[in-house]
């Protein structure tokens, strides 16, 4: 009763604070009945003492907090009124004496529907309405004959059964309620975007977080939850009950790892059970989801004996986690539930709980729930385990001290860009202290508006590749003593001619863009003829020496890939070795990493970072791992490949390297890229594992040649930094000078601020369909978003205040 009172009071307060009228029902307590008052009059035989201490307790708690309304139930309760067949709705002893006088309720009293058999079976239309009014109710719901009810009430006034003054008091009480709700100044609501307005981002996130925090972990032997994203166990998910294939839970699991899918009805036959036992014989990790359950105790809440027997058999043979999508009382049948390695109760079965429990299984959701009830002798009320989360997970902005209201301006900035066609769509994510407080997808993959952007869509992040692949790898090798950034190219690439100016080029200078390299070389120009790929260098099929895929149905001859470094070494340097951004140094970084690690850069980076960190989308060559529909196209290439670039790296030089460049080629979704930035922000730590030496990350992310002058080199080692002098740069003036990150040509940005403990990712395909579109840059969309967030940090002062639970 304490939990019912506390939770319903919080719900009531939330609504009434916004002048929404709330009604507690069904007075004096309808829960403990075995009949449906729509069909008959339920009987409650409890004595008054029991009713007073249990059923009435939550009503009293709400009334003490200015409850606005009460609905009276159709119940026969002899302890309160023994008049035969008289429902509590029609009883003055219940409404006038108990509700009004004894409990002191001053709000509106509603009847339950007066056409329900609980009352209409014993009293005719008109008569039942009069009795309800005489009992002390203010609002009569669903009369079967309104004119007859009015006639009966007028007759009662004339006969003195009820006074005009009482009618006036009731009307006044109703008018006061309407005035409190603002209905005396009623203004019609524009319903054009009503559904979207009601189901806005904050409301949706709140609903998701309520479900997420209710998820209850009852078993977690050996901390198998969350599953390690690096596990390569043979995994399967068995769904018992529900609507069959295509469910959100299975789809969500398959975004983290590959699960074989199996489906059974809620009451499988012995033959079906034997068949599934054989099919799952070699599975190492098994997730069983029980769905399509009910709230009916007469049917064991939808959990069949066969399903229980099958779960017990499977649990004895596998590492098994059971996800129970329903009423926890159903688990009373599972006397062996304690033997499960993992057990999660979701309470409800919908797309939100399905998505959130999948996130929980892989460490992206909290699941702080506790059982509200005891389940026989199996689990006790209050049980619920905490799951260790060490990767970014989603919260409401208020949980990190930011008001959701102030973040509305982020949406406005993004919408400005969409309206001006600065990009077809985008994904924006921001986290503070490792908690994602903003995560939204906007727009479409392309301007034809056929495919909306999803939050887990994969983008070509362009030059952000430099920090998440090349620089990360160099930092790791530096920490292992295999690379020294104060050595030269000649130390690592001894074949460079002694007379070459490149030989003495220091790696630190290359990585801070002050080595004298020109910005880039259009390598592809030598391989096209009359604006088309030259048949001497390209084939439409993979054959012979044409092995380097640069786009769909387009393969480059291997010799051209091998000649790119030579081409750079033949290019003269700039006369002045001041700061000048260049991609060319990263062709050398790729070569150095591959020679020292003896692995291709894509494999080395994946094995060192993406796989162990569980970043399933981050990496090169996305079409080898994902369907093209999940990848956002970048540009329609009119100059080189003569086709839409979709799933292949946009950068021409990286394309001629087969999609794996030191400067470009990485694709990622927002959450995985945010995780990589969180690892940098935490100086090499992620999910309780160390990936990089903290001192090296700090050194690389620090400005190397800051002089205080306006023409200083702002760069860290590989990382970009804020401009200290209000000049052009990747950030607003609001970020700290300790912050660092990188931007990408395709319309991307990844940034980390250790002072405010904030990570920020912006993904777009602003160059679709043409790289000539520079509106994203001219409109300062990415930096304006930063300004909104940092302003919101300064302006947000309040905290969420939640009334504590009642204690006995």
PDB file of C-alpha atoms in Angstrom, residues 453-634:
ATOM      1  CA  UNK A 453      17.654   9.025 -40.772  1.00  0.00           C
ATOM      2  CA  UNK A 454      17.765   6.551 -37.873  1.00  0.00           C
ATOM      3  CA  UNK A 455      19.849   7.080 -34.756  1.00  0.00           C
ATOM      4  CA  UNK A 456      22.063   4.087 -35.571  1.00  0.00           C
ATOM      5  CA  UNK A 457      22.644   4.900 -39.234  1.00  0.00           C
ATOM      6  CA  UNK A 458      26.254   4.706 -40.357  1.00  0.00           C
ATOM      7  CA  UNK A 459      28.120   7.695 -41.815  1.00  0.00           C
ATOM      8  CA  UNK A 460      31.439   8.217 -43.582  1.00  0.00           C
ATOM      9  CA  UNK A 461      33.232  10.260 -40.901  1.00  0.00           C
ATOM     10  CA  UNK A 462      35.997  11.383 -43.300  1.00  0.00           C
ATOM     11  CA  UNK A 463      38.977  13.031 -41.553  1.00  0.00           C
ATOM     12  CA  UNK A 464      37.820  11.960 -38.097  1.00  0.00           C
ATOM     13  CA  UNK A 465      39.493   8.758 -39.326  1.00  0.00           C
ATOM     14  CA  UNK A 466      42.767  10.470 -38.467  1.00  0.00           C
ATOM     15  CA  UNK A 467      42.137  10.374 -34.712  1.00  0.00           C
ATOM     16  CA  UNK A 468      40.081   7.175 -34.425  1.00  0.00           C
ATOM     17  CA  UNK A 469      42.407   5.084 -36.596  1.00  0.00           C
ATOM     18  CA  UNK A 470      45.849   6.532 -37.379  1.00  0.00           C
ATOM     19  CA  UNK A 471      46.485   8.670 -34.288  1.00  0.00           C
ATOM     20  CA  UNK A 472      44.989   6.029 -31.969  1.00  0.00           C
ATOM     21  CA  UNK A 473      47.268   3.414 -33.479  1.00  0.00           C
ATOM     22  CA  UNK A 474      50.334   5.660 -33.259  1.00  0.00           C
ATOM     23  CA  UNK A 475      49.504   6.382 -29.599  1.00  0.00           C
ATOM     24  CA  UNK A 476      49.246   2.668 -28.874  1.00  0.00           C
ATOM     25  CA  UNK A 477      52.543   1.904 -30.600  1.00  0.00           C
ATOM     26  CA  UNK A 478      54.158   4.849 -28.808  1.00  0.00           C
ATOM     27  CA  UNK A 479      52.972   3.434 -25.482  1.00  0.00           C
ATOM     28  CA  UNK A 480      54.541   0.100 -26.407  1.00  0.00           C
ATOM     29  CA  UNK A 481      57.842   1.781 -27.227  1.00  0.00           C
ATOM     30  CA  UNK A 482      57.578   0.902 -30.920  1.00  0.00           C
ATOM     31  CA  UNK A 483      57.101   4.462 -32.220  1.00  0.00           C
ATOM     32  CA  UNK A 484      58.682   7.763 -31.228  1.00  0.00           C
ATOM     33  CA  UNK A 485      56.954  10.800 -32.670  1.00  0.00           C
ATOM     34  CA  UNK A 486      60.167  12.792 -32.353  1.00  0.00           C
ATOM     35  CA  UNK A 487      61.861  10.524 -34.873  1.00  0.00           C
ATOM     36  CA  UNK A 488      61.754  11.060 -38.627  1.00  0.00           C
ATOM     37  CA  UNK A 489      60.126   9.433 -41.605  1.00  0.00           C
ATOM     38  CA  UNK A 490      63.569   8.176 -42.562  1.00  0.00           C
ATOM     39  CA  UNK A 491      63.778   6.238 -39.291  1.00  0.00           C
ATOM     40  CA  UNK A 492      60.663   4.264 -40.198  1.00  0.00           C
ATOM     41  CA  UNK A 493      60.749   4.324 -44.023  1.00  0.00           C
ATOM     42  CA  UNK A 494      64.442   3.783 -44.792  1.00  0.00           C
ATOM     43  CA  UNK A 495      63.819   3.499 -48.526  1.00  0.00           C
ATOM     44  CA  UNK A 496      63.267   7.270 -48.703  1.00  0.00           C
ATOM     45  CA  UNK A 497      66.157   8.755 -50.689  1.00  0.00           C
ATOM     46  CA  UNK A 498      68.857  10.431 -48.582  1.00  0.00           C
ATOM     47  CA  UNK A 499      68.529  13.571 -50.669  1.00  0.00           C
ATOM     48  CA  UNK A 500      64.783  13.789 -50.129  1.00  0.00           C
ATOM     49  CA  UNK A 501      63.517  16.523 -47.863  1.00  0.00           C
ATOM     50  CA  UNK A 502      60.947  14.020 -46.635  1.00  0.00           C
ATOM     51  CA  UNK A 503      63.574  11.843 -44.982  1.00  0.00           C
ATOM     52  CA  UNK A 504      64.191  14.238 -42.069  1.00  0.00           C
ATOM     53  CA  UNK A 505      60.534  15.095 -41.579  1.00  0.00           C
ATOM     54  CA  UNK A 506      59.667  14.658 -37.863  1.00  0.00           C
ATOM     55  CA  UNK A 507      56.489  12.739 -37.064  1.00  0.00           C
ATOM     56  CA  UNK A 508      55.401  15.348 -34.509  1.00  0.00           C
ATOM     57  CA  UNK A 509      55.589  18.041 -37.212  1.00  0.00           C
ATOM     58  CA  UNK A 510      53.621  15.874 -39.629  1.00  0.00           C
ATOM     59  CA  UNK A 511      50.894  15.188 -37.073  1.00  0.00           C
ATOM     60  CA  UNK A 512      50.616  18.879 -36.176  1.00  0.00           C
ATOM     61  CA  UNK A 513      50.499  19.925 -39.843  1.00  0.00           C
ATOM     62  CA  UNK A 514      53.656  22.039 -39.877  1.00  0.00           C
ATOM     63  CA  UNK A 515      55.991  19.795 -41.848  1.00  0.00           C
ATOM     64  CA  UNK A 516      55.667  21.753 -45.111  1.00  0.00           C
ATOM     65  CA  UNK A 517      53.336  19.288 -46.844  1.00  0.00           C
ATOM     66  CA  UNK A 518      50.881  20.618 -49.395  1.00  0.00           C
ATOM     67  CA  UNK A 519      47.190  20.063 -48.435  1.00  0.00           C
ATOM     68  CA  UNK A 520      46.407  17.205 -50.843  1.00  0.00           C
ATOM     69  CA  UNK A 521      47.072  15.632 -54.222  1.00  0.00           C
ATOM     70  CA  UNK A 522      44.262  14.706 -56.652  1.00  0.00           C
ATOM     71  CA  UNK A 523      45.814  11.312 -57.422  1.00  0.00           C
ATOM     72  CA  UNK A 524      42.824  10.177 -59.461  1.00  0.00           C
ATOM     73  CA  UNK A 525      43.377  12.798 -62.207  1.00  0.00           C
ATOM     74  CA  UNK A 526      46.115  10.674 -63.762  1.00  0.00           C
ATOM     75  CA  UNK A 527      43.718   7.736 -63.988  1.00  0.00           C
ATOM     76  CA  UNK A 528      40.815   9.382 -65.816  1.00  0.00           C
ATOM     77  CA  UNK A 529      40.538  10.121 -69.512  1.00  0.00           C
ATOM     78  CA  UNK A 530      38.135  12.655 -70.940  1.00  0.00           C
ATOM     79  CA  UNK A 531      36.397  12.783 -67.595  1.00  0.00           C
ATOM     80  CA  UNK A 532      35.847   9.030 -67.387  1.00  0.00           C
ATOM     81  CA  UNK A 533      37.788   6.276 -65.580  1.00  0.00           C
ATOM     82  CA  UNK A 534      40.555   5.208 -67.957  1.00  0.00           C
ATOM     83  CA  UNK A 535      40.195   1.580 -69.034  1.00  0.00           C
ATOM     84  CA  UNK A 536      43.945   1.256 -68.688  1.00  0.00           C
ATOM     85  CA  UNK A 537      43.575   1.649 -64.943  1.00  0.00           C
ATOM     86  CA  UNK A 538      40.012   0.500 -64.202  1.00  0.00           C
ATOM     87  CA  UNK A 539      37.815  -2.514 -64.770  1.00  0.00           C
ATOM     88  CA  UNK A 540      34.111  -2.947 -64.112  1.00  0.00           C
ATOM     89  CA  UNK A 541      34.837  -6.423 -62.720  1.00  0.00           C
ATOM     90  CA  UNK A 542      37.393  -7.739 -60.270  1.00  0.00           C
ATOM     91  CA  UNK A 543      39.972  -9.608 -62.337  1.00  0.00           C
ATOM     92  CA  UNK A 544      43.700 -10.170 -62.825  1.00  0.00           C
ATOM     93  CA  UNK A 545      45.561  -7.161 -61.440  1.00  0.00           C
ATOM     94  CA  UNK A 546      42.365  -5.108 -61.041  1.00  0.00           C
ATOM     95  CA  UNK A 547      41.797  -5.903 -57.376  1.00  0.00           C
ATOM     96  CA  UNK A 548      41.334  -2.507 -55.683  1.00  0.00           C
ATOM     97  CA  UNK A 549      37.636  -1.653 -55.404  1.00  0.00           C
ATOM     98  CA  UNK A 550      37.081   2.113 -55.466  1.00  0.00           C
ATOM     99  CA  UNK A 551      33.275   2.068 -55.934  1.00  0.00           C
ATOM    100  CA  UNK A 552      30.445  -0.177 -57.035  1.00  0.00           C
ATOM    101  CA  UNK A 553      31.539  -2.207 -60.068  1.00  0.00           C
ATOM    102  CA  UNK A 554      34.794  -0.252 -60.389  1.00  0.00           C
ATOM    103  CA  UNK A 555      38.226  -1.769 -59.694  1.00  0.00           C
ATOM    104  CA  UNK A 556      41.626  -0.054 -59.826  1.00  0.00           C
ATOM    105  CA  UNK A 557      44.811  -1.732 -61.007  1.00  0.00           C
ATOM    106  CA  UNK A 558      47.047  -2.660 -58.054  1.00  0.00           C
ATOM    107  CA  UNK A 559      50.077  -0.785 -59.345  1.00  0.00           C
ATOM    108  CA  UNK A 560      48.304   2.567 -58.942  1.00  0.00           C
ATOM    109  CA  UNK A 561      47.532   1.871 -55.289  1.00  0.00           C
ATOM    110  CA  UNK A 562      51.181   1.055 -54.673  1.00  0.00           C
ATOM    111  CA  UNK A 563      52.403   4.240 -56.369  1.00  0.00           C
ATOM    112  CA  UNK A 564      50.677   6.809 -54.112  1.00  0.00           C
ATOM    113  CA  UNK A 565      53.527   7.121 -51.600  1.00  0.00           C
ATOM    114  CA  UNK A 566      56.013   7.521 -54.444  1.00  0.00           C
ATOM    115  CA  UNK A 567      53.838  10.233 -55.925  1.00  0.00           C
ATOM    116  CA  UNK A 568      53.857  12.129 -52.598  1.00  0.00           C
ATOM    117  CA  UNK A 569      57.639  11.829 -52.276  1.00  0.00           C
ATOM    118  CA  UNK A 570      57.972  13.319 -55.770  1.00  0.00           C
ATOM    119  CA  UNK A 571      55.923  16.374 -54.742  1.00  0.00           C
ATOM    120  CA  UNK A 572      57.792  19.448 -53.623  1.00  0.00           C
ATOM    121  CA  UNK A 573      57.261  20.826 -50.151  1.00  0.00           C
ATOM    122  CA  UNK A 574      56.001  24.269 -49.272  1.00  0.00           C
ATOM    123  CA  UNK A 575      58.729  26.859 -48.742  1.00  0.00           C
ATOM    124  CA  UNK A 576      57.449  27.788 -45.285  1.00  0.00           C
ATOM    125  CA  UNK A 577      56.997  25.216 -42.519  1.00  0.00           C
ATOM    126  CA  UNK A 578      54.136  26.942 -40.763  1.00  0.00           C
ATOM    127  CA  UNK A 579      50.764  25.455 -39.899  1.00  0.00           C
ATOM    128  CA  UNK A 580      48.973  24.204 -43.026  1.00  0.00           C
ATOM    129  CA  UNK A 581      46.432  21.404 -42.839  1.00  0.00           C
ATOM    130  CA  UNK A 582      47.365  18.402 -44.980  1.00  0.00           C
ATOM    131  CA  UNK A 583      46.110  14.872 -45.565  1.00  0.00           C
ATOM    132  CA  UNK A 584      49.380  13.671 -47.060  1.00  0.00           C
ATOM    133  CA  UNK A 585      51.195  12.941 -43.805  1.00  0.00           C
ATOM    134  CA  UNK A 586      48.615  10.309 -42.950  1.00  0.00           C
ATOM    135  CA  UNK A 587      49.540   8.222 -45.971  1.00  0.00           C
ATOM    136  CA  UNK A 588      52.900   7.861 -44.192  1.00  0.00           C
ATOM    137  CA  UNK A 589      51.251   7.179 -40.823  1.00  0.00           C
ATOM    138  CA  UNK A 590      49.296   4.314 -42.368  1.00  0.00           C
ATOM    139  CA  UNK A 591      52.500   2.852 -43.773  1.00  0.00           C
ATOM    140  CA  UNK A 592      54.332   3.173 -40.445  1.00  0.00           C
ATOM    141  CA  UNK A 593      51.538   1.496 -38.463  1.00  0.00           C
ATOM    142  CA  UNK A 594      51.326  -1.365 -40.950  1.00  0.00           C
ATOM    143  CA  UNK A 595      55.062  -1.966 -41.060  1.00  0.00           C
ATOM    144  CA  UNK A 596      55.504  -1.994 -37.288  1.00  0.00           C
ATOM    145  CA  UNK A 597      52.336  -3.969 -36.456  1.00  0.00           C
ATOM    146  CA  UNK A 598      52.716  -6.231 -39.514  1.00  0.00           C
ATOM    147  CA  UNK A 599      48.960  -5.866 -40.045  1.00  0.00           C
ATOM    148  CA  UNK A 600      46.814  -3.746 -42.366  1.00  0.00           C
ATOM    149  CA  UNK A 601      45.664  -0.552 -40.629  1.00  0.00           C
ATOM    150  CA  UNK A 602      42.021  -1.613 -40.731  1.00  0.00           C
ATOM    151  CA  UNK A 603      42.807  -4.868 -38.926  1.00  0.00           C
ATOM    152  CA  UNK A 604      45.174  -3.292 -36.422  1.00  0.00           C
ATOM    153  CA  UNK A 605      42.732  -0.540 -35.443  1.00  0.00           C
ATOM    154  CA  UNK A 606      39.808  -2.973 -35.242  1.00  0.00           C
ATOM    155  CA  UNK A 607      41.732  -5.466 -33.100  1.00  0.00           C
ATOM    156  CA  UNK A 608      43.211  -2.769 -30.871  1.00  0.00           C
ATOM    157  CA  UNK A 609      40.106  -0.632 -30.343  1.00  0.00           C
ATOM    158  CA  UNK A 610      36.822  -1.257 -32.120  1.00  0.00           C
ATOM    159  CA  UNK A 611      36.343  -4.969 -31.397  1.00  0.00           C
ATOM    160  CA  UNK A 612      37.459  -4.997 -27.750  1.00  0.00           C
ATOM    161  CA  UNK A 613      35.507  -1.798 -27.079  1.00  0.00           C
ATOM    162  CA  UNK A 614      32.414  -3.314 -28.678  1.00  0.00           C
ATOM    163  CA  UNK A 615      32.117  -0.620 -31.349  1.00  0.00           C
ATOM    164  CA  UNK A 616      30.342  -2.769 -33.897  1.00  0.00           C
ATOM    165  CA  UNK A 617      29.769  -0.050 -36.511  1.00  0.00           C
ATOM    166  CA  UNK A 618      33.120   1.749 -36.334  1.00  0.00           C
ATOM    167  CA  UNK A 619      35.610   0.619 -38.939  1.00  0.00           C
ATOM    168  CA  UNK A 620      36.641   0.539 -42.549  1.00  0.00           C
ATOM    169  CA  UNK A 621      34.803  -1.152 -45.443  1.00  0.00           C
ATOM    170  CA  UNK A 622      31.278  -1.079 -43.967  1.00  0.00           C
ATOM    171  CA  UNK A 623      29.683  -2.999 -46.845  1.00  0.00           C
ATOM    172  CA  UNK A 624      31.556  -6.072 -45.667  1.00  0.00           C
ATOM    173  CA  UNK A 625      29.616  -5.880 -42.402  1.00  0.00           C
ATOM    174  CA  UNK A 626      26.325  -4.064 -42.966  1.00  0.00           C
ATOM    175  CA  UNK A 627      23.539  -3.802 -45.556  1.00  0.00           C
ATOM    176  CA  UNK A 628      23.801  -0.728 -47.732  1.00  0.00           C
ATOM    177  CA  UNK A 629      20.405   0.494 -46.458  1.00  0.00           C
ATOM    178  CA  UNK A 630      21.909   1.229 -43.055  1.00  0.00           C
ATOM    179  CA  UNK A 631      24.666   3.400 -44.551  1.00  0.00           C
ATOM    180  CA  UNK A 632      24.030   7.014 -45.521  1.00  0.00           C
ATOM    181  CA  UNK A 633      25.260   7.980 -49.042  1.00  0.00           C
ATOM    182  CA  UNK A 634      27.820  10.786 -49.288  1.00  0.00           C
TER     183      UNK A 634
END
